[in-house]
Coordinates of C-alpha atoms and ligand atoms in Angstrom, one line a residue:
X1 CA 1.0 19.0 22.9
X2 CA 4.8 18.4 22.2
X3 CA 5.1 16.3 25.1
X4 CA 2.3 14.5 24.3
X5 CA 3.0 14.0 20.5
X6 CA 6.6 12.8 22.0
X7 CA 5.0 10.2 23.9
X8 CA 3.2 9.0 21.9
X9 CA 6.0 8.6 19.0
X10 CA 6.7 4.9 18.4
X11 CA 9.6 3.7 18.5
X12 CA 10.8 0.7 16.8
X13 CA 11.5 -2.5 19.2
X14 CA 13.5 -3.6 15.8
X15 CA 14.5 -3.1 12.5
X16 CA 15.3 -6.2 10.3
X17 CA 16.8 -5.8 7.3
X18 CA 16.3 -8.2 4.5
X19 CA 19.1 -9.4 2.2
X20 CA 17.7 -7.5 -0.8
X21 CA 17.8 -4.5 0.9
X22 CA 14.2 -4.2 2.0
X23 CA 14.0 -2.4 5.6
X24 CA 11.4 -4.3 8.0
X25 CA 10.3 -2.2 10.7
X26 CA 8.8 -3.6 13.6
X27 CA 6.4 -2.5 16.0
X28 CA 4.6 -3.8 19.1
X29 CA 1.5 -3.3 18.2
X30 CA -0.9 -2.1 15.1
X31 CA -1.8 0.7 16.5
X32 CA 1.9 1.8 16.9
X33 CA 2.7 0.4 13.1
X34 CA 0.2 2.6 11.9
X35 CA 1.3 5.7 13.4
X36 CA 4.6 5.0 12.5
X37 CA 3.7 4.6 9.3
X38 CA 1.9 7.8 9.3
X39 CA 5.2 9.8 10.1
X40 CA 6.8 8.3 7.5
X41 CA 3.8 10.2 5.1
X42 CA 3.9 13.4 6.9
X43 CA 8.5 13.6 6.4
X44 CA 7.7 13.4 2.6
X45 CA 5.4 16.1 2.5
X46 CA 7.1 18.0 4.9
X47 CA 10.2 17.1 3.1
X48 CA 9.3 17.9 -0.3
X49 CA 5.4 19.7 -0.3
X50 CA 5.1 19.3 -3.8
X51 CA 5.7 15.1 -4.0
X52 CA 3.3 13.1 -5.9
X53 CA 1.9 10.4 -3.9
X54 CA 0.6 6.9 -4.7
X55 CA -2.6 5.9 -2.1
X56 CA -3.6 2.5 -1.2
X57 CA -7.2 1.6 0.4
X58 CA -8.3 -1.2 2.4
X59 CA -8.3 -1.8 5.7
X60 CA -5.1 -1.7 7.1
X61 CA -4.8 2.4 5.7
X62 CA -7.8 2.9 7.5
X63 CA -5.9 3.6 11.2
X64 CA -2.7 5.0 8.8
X65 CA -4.8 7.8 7.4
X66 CA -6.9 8.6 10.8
X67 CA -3.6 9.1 11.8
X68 CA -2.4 11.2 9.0
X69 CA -4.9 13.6 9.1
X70 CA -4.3 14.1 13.0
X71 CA -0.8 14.5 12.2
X72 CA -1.2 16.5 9.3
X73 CA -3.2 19.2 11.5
X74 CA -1.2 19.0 14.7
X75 CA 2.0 19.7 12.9
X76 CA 0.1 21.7 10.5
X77 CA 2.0 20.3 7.3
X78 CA 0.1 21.5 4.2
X79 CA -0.4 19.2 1.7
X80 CA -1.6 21.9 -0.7
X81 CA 0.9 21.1 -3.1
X82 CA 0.8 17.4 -3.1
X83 CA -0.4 15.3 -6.4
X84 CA -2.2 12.1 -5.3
X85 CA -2.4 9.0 -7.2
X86 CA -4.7 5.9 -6.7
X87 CA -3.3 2.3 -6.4
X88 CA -6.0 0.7 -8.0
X89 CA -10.3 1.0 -8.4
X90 CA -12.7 -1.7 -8.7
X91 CA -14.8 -1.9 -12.1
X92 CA -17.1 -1.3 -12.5
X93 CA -17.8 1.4 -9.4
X94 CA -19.9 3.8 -10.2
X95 CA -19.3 7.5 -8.7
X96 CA -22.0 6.8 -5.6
X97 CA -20.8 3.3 -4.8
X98 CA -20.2 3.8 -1.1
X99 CA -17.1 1.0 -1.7
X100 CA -15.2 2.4 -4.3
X101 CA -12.0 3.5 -3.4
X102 CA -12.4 6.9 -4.6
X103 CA -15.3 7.6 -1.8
X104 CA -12.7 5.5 0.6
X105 CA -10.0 7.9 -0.8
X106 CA -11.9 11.5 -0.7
X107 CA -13.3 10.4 2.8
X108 CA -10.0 9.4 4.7
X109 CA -7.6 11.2 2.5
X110 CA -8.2 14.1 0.2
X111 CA -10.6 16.1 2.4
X112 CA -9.0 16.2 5.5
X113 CA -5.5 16.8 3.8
X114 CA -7.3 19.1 2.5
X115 CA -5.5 18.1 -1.5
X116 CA -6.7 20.1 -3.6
X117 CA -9.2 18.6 -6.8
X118 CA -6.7 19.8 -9.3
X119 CA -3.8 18.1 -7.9
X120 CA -6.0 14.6 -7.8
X121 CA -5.5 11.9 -10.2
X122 CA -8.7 9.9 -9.7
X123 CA -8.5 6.4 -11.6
X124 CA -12.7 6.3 -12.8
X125 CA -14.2 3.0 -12.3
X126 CA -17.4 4.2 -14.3
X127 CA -14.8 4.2 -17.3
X128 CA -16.5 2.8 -20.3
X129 CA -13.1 2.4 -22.3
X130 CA -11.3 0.5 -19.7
X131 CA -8.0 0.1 -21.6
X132 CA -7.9 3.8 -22.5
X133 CA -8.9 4.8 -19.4
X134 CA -5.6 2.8 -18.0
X135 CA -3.5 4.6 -20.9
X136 CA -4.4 8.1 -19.4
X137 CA -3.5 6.6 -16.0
X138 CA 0.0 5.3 -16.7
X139 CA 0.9 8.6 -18.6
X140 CA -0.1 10.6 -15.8
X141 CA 2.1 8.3 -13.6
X142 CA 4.7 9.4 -16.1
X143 CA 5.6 12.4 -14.0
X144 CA 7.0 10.6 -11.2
X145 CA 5.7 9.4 -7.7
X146 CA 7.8 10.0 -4.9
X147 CA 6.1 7.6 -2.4
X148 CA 4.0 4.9 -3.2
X149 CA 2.2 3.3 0.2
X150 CA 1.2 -0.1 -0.2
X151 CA -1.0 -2.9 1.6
X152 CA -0.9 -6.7 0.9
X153 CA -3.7 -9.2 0.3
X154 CA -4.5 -12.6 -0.5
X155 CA -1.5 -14.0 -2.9
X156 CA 0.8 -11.6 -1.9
X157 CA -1.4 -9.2 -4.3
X158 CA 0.1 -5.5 -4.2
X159 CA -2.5 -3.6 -5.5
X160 CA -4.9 -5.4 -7.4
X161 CA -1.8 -7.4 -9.4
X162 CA -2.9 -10.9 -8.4
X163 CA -1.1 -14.3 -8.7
X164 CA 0.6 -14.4 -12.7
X165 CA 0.9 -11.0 -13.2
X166 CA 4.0 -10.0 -15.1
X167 CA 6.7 -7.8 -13.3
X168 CA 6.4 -5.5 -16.1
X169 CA 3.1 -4.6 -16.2
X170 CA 1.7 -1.1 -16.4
X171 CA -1.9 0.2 -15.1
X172 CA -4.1 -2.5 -16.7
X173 CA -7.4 -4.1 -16.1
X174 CA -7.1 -7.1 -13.9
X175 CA -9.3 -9.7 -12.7
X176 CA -9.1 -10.0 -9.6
X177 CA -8.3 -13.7 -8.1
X178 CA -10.9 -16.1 -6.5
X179 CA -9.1 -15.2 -2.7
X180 CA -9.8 -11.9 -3.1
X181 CA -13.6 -12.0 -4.4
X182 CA -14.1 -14.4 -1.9
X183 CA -12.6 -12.0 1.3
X184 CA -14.3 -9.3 -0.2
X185 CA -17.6 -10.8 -0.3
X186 CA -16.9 -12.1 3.4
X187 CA -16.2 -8.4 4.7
X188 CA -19.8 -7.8 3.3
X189 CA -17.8 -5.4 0.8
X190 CA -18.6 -4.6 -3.0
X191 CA -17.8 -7.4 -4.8
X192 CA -16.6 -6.9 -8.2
X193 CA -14.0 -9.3 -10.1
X194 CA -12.6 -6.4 -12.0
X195 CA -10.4 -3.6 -11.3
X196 CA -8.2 -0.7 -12.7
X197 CA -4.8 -1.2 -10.8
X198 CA -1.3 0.2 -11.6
X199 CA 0.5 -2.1 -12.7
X200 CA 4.0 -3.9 -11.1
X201 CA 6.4 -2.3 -12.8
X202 CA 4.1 0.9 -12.5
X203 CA 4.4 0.8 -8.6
X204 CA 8.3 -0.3 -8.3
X205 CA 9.0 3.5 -10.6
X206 CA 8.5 5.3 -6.9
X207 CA 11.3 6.8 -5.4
X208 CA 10.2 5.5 -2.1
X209 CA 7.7 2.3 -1.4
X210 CA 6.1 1.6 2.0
X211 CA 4.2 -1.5 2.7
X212 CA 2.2 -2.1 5.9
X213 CA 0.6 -5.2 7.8
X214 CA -0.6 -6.0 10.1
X215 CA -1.0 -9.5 12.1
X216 CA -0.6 -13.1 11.0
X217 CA -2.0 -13.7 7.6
X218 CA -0.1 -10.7 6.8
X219 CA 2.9 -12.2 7.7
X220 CA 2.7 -15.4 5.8
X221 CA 2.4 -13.1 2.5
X222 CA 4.9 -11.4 3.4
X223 CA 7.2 -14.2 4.3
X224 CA 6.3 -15.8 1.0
X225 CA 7.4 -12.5 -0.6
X226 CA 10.6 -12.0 1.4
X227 CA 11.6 -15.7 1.9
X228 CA 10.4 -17.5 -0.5
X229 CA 11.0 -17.3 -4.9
X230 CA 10.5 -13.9 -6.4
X231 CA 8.0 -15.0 -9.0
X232 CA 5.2 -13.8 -10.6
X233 CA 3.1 -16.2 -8.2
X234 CA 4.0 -13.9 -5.5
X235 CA 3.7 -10.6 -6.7
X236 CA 4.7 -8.6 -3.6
X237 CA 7.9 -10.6 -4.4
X238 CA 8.7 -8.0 -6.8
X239 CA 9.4 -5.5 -4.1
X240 CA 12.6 -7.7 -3.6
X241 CA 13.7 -5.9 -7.0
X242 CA 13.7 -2.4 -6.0
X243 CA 14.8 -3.3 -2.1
X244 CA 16.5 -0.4 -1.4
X245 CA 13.7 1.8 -1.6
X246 CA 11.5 -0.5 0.2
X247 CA 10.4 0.0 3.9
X248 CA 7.8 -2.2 5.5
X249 CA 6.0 -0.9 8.7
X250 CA 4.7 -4.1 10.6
X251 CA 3.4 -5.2 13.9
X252 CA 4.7 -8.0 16.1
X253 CA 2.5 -10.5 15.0
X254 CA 3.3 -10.4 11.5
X255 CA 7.0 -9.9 12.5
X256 CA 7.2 -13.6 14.1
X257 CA 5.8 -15.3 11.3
X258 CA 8.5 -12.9 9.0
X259 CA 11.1 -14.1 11.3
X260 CA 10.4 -17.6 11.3
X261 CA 10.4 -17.7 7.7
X262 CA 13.7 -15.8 7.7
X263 CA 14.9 -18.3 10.1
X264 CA 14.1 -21.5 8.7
X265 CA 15.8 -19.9 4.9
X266 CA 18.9 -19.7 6.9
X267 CA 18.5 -23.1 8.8
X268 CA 18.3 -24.4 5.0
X269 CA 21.1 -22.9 3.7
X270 CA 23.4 -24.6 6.7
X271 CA 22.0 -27.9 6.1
Ligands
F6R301 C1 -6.1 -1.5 -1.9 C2 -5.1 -2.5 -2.5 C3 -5.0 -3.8 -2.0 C4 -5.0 -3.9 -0.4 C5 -4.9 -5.3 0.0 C6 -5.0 -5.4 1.5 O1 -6.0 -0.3 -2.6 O2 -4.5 -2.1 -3.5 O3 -3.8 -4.4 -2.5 O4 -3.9 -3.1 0.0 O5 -5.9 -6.1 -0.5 O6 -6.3 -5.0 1.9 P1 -6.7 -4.8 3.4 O7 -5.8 -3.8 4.0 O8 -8.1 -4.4 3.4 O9 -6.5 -6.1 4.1

């Protein structure tokens, strides 16, 4: 099994490192990002068994958790200690919505980490008093998160903080932005325009932030984020902030678009 597991291991063809810090791990394929991204999960709860952590959905997590769990029972690391945190929810979602990222969440996550329901902050997108609801939520956060794992989507959106949203923003209600409804509704998804989402400056308060992508859309966000202003009309740019505690797991594809980007900033600064 050792062997196996050894083999298996990914290692990273590179590591770029940005000028603000950020770490940009690279990795042949998405398949390898995902499982390297999965290790970096399972050395924070093997590290410190009671961390609180902060759990995106969407697809990209989908092959991060699958690997997680696997993980999680080979190496039979507990996470019977660990507090979870949502990223976001859509509103509303009611409690059977088959798309709301609390089902996504106790499917892929909770249950086969086997966390217990004590130690899980659920964000309840059946809330009726949204604002109150995202009170509760940011004083809960209030304890500390130790990792936060991340996605990206259309607009450079980290969580559901779209295009405009300001860098200090707690867990608020956002409306979600015309890209996003409009991939969501393509995916054959739930479509809401509303969501419960921590907010920016919510999200930068981990200790330790992980970002994953995967391919080439990703990495014209993510260029836009690393290469381009940091402005509220990228949000993800706000990563650039906290860099030092920033690591982004990506896979080859998205690298080369990262790199051109990176590339073309230097070209500019020659000319
Ligand atoms: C999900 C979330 C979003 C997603 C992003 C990418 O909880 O907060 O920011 O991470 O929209 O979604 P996928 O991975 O589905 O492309």
């Amino acid at each position: 099994m050792a062997q196996q597991l050894a083999e298996s291991l990914p290692r990273g063809r590179q590591e770029l490192t940005h000028h603000d810090g950020i770490k940009i791990r690279v990795f042949e394929t998405p398949e390898r990002t995902s499982l390297a991204a999965a290790i970096r999960i399972i050395d924070v709860a093997n590290y410190n068994p009671l961390a609180a952590i902060t759990f995106a959905t969407g697809e990209t997590m989908k092959p991060v958790y699958e690997e997680l769990a696997g993980l999680a029972h080979i190496l039979n690391i507990s996470f019977a200690g660990i507090t979870a945190f949502h990223l976001d929810e859509y509103w509303p979602s009611e409690p059977d919505n088959p798309f709301s990222f609390r089902n996504f969440l106790r499917k892929r996550v909770f249950g086969p980490l086997r966390i217990p329901a004590d130690n899980i902050h659920e964000i309840d997108g059946s809330a009726v008093d949204l604002q109150e609801e995202a009170r509760l939520y940011d004083e809960a956060l209030k304890r500390g998160v130790d990792l936060a794992i991340l996605g990206i989507g259309p607009g450079g959106h980290i969580g559901f903080n779209e295009r405009g949203t300001p860098f200090d923003s707690r867990t608020h209600v956002a409306n979600l932005a015309q890209d996003t409804i409009e991939r969501d509704h393509e995916r054959g998804e739930y479509v809401s325009d509303k969501a419960l989402t921590q907010g920016i400056e919510t999200i930068l308060e981990a200790d330790q932030i992980i970002l994953v992508a995967y391919g080439e859309e990703k990495g014209r966000y993510l260029a836009e984020a690393l290469y381009g202003e940091i402005s509220e009309n990228c949000p993800a740019s706000a990563l650039r902030e906290v860099g030092h505690k920033v690591t982004i797991f990506v896979d080859q594809e998205a690298a080369n678009v990262i790199m051109q980007a990176r590339d073309w900033k230097i070209q500019e600064s020659i000319d």
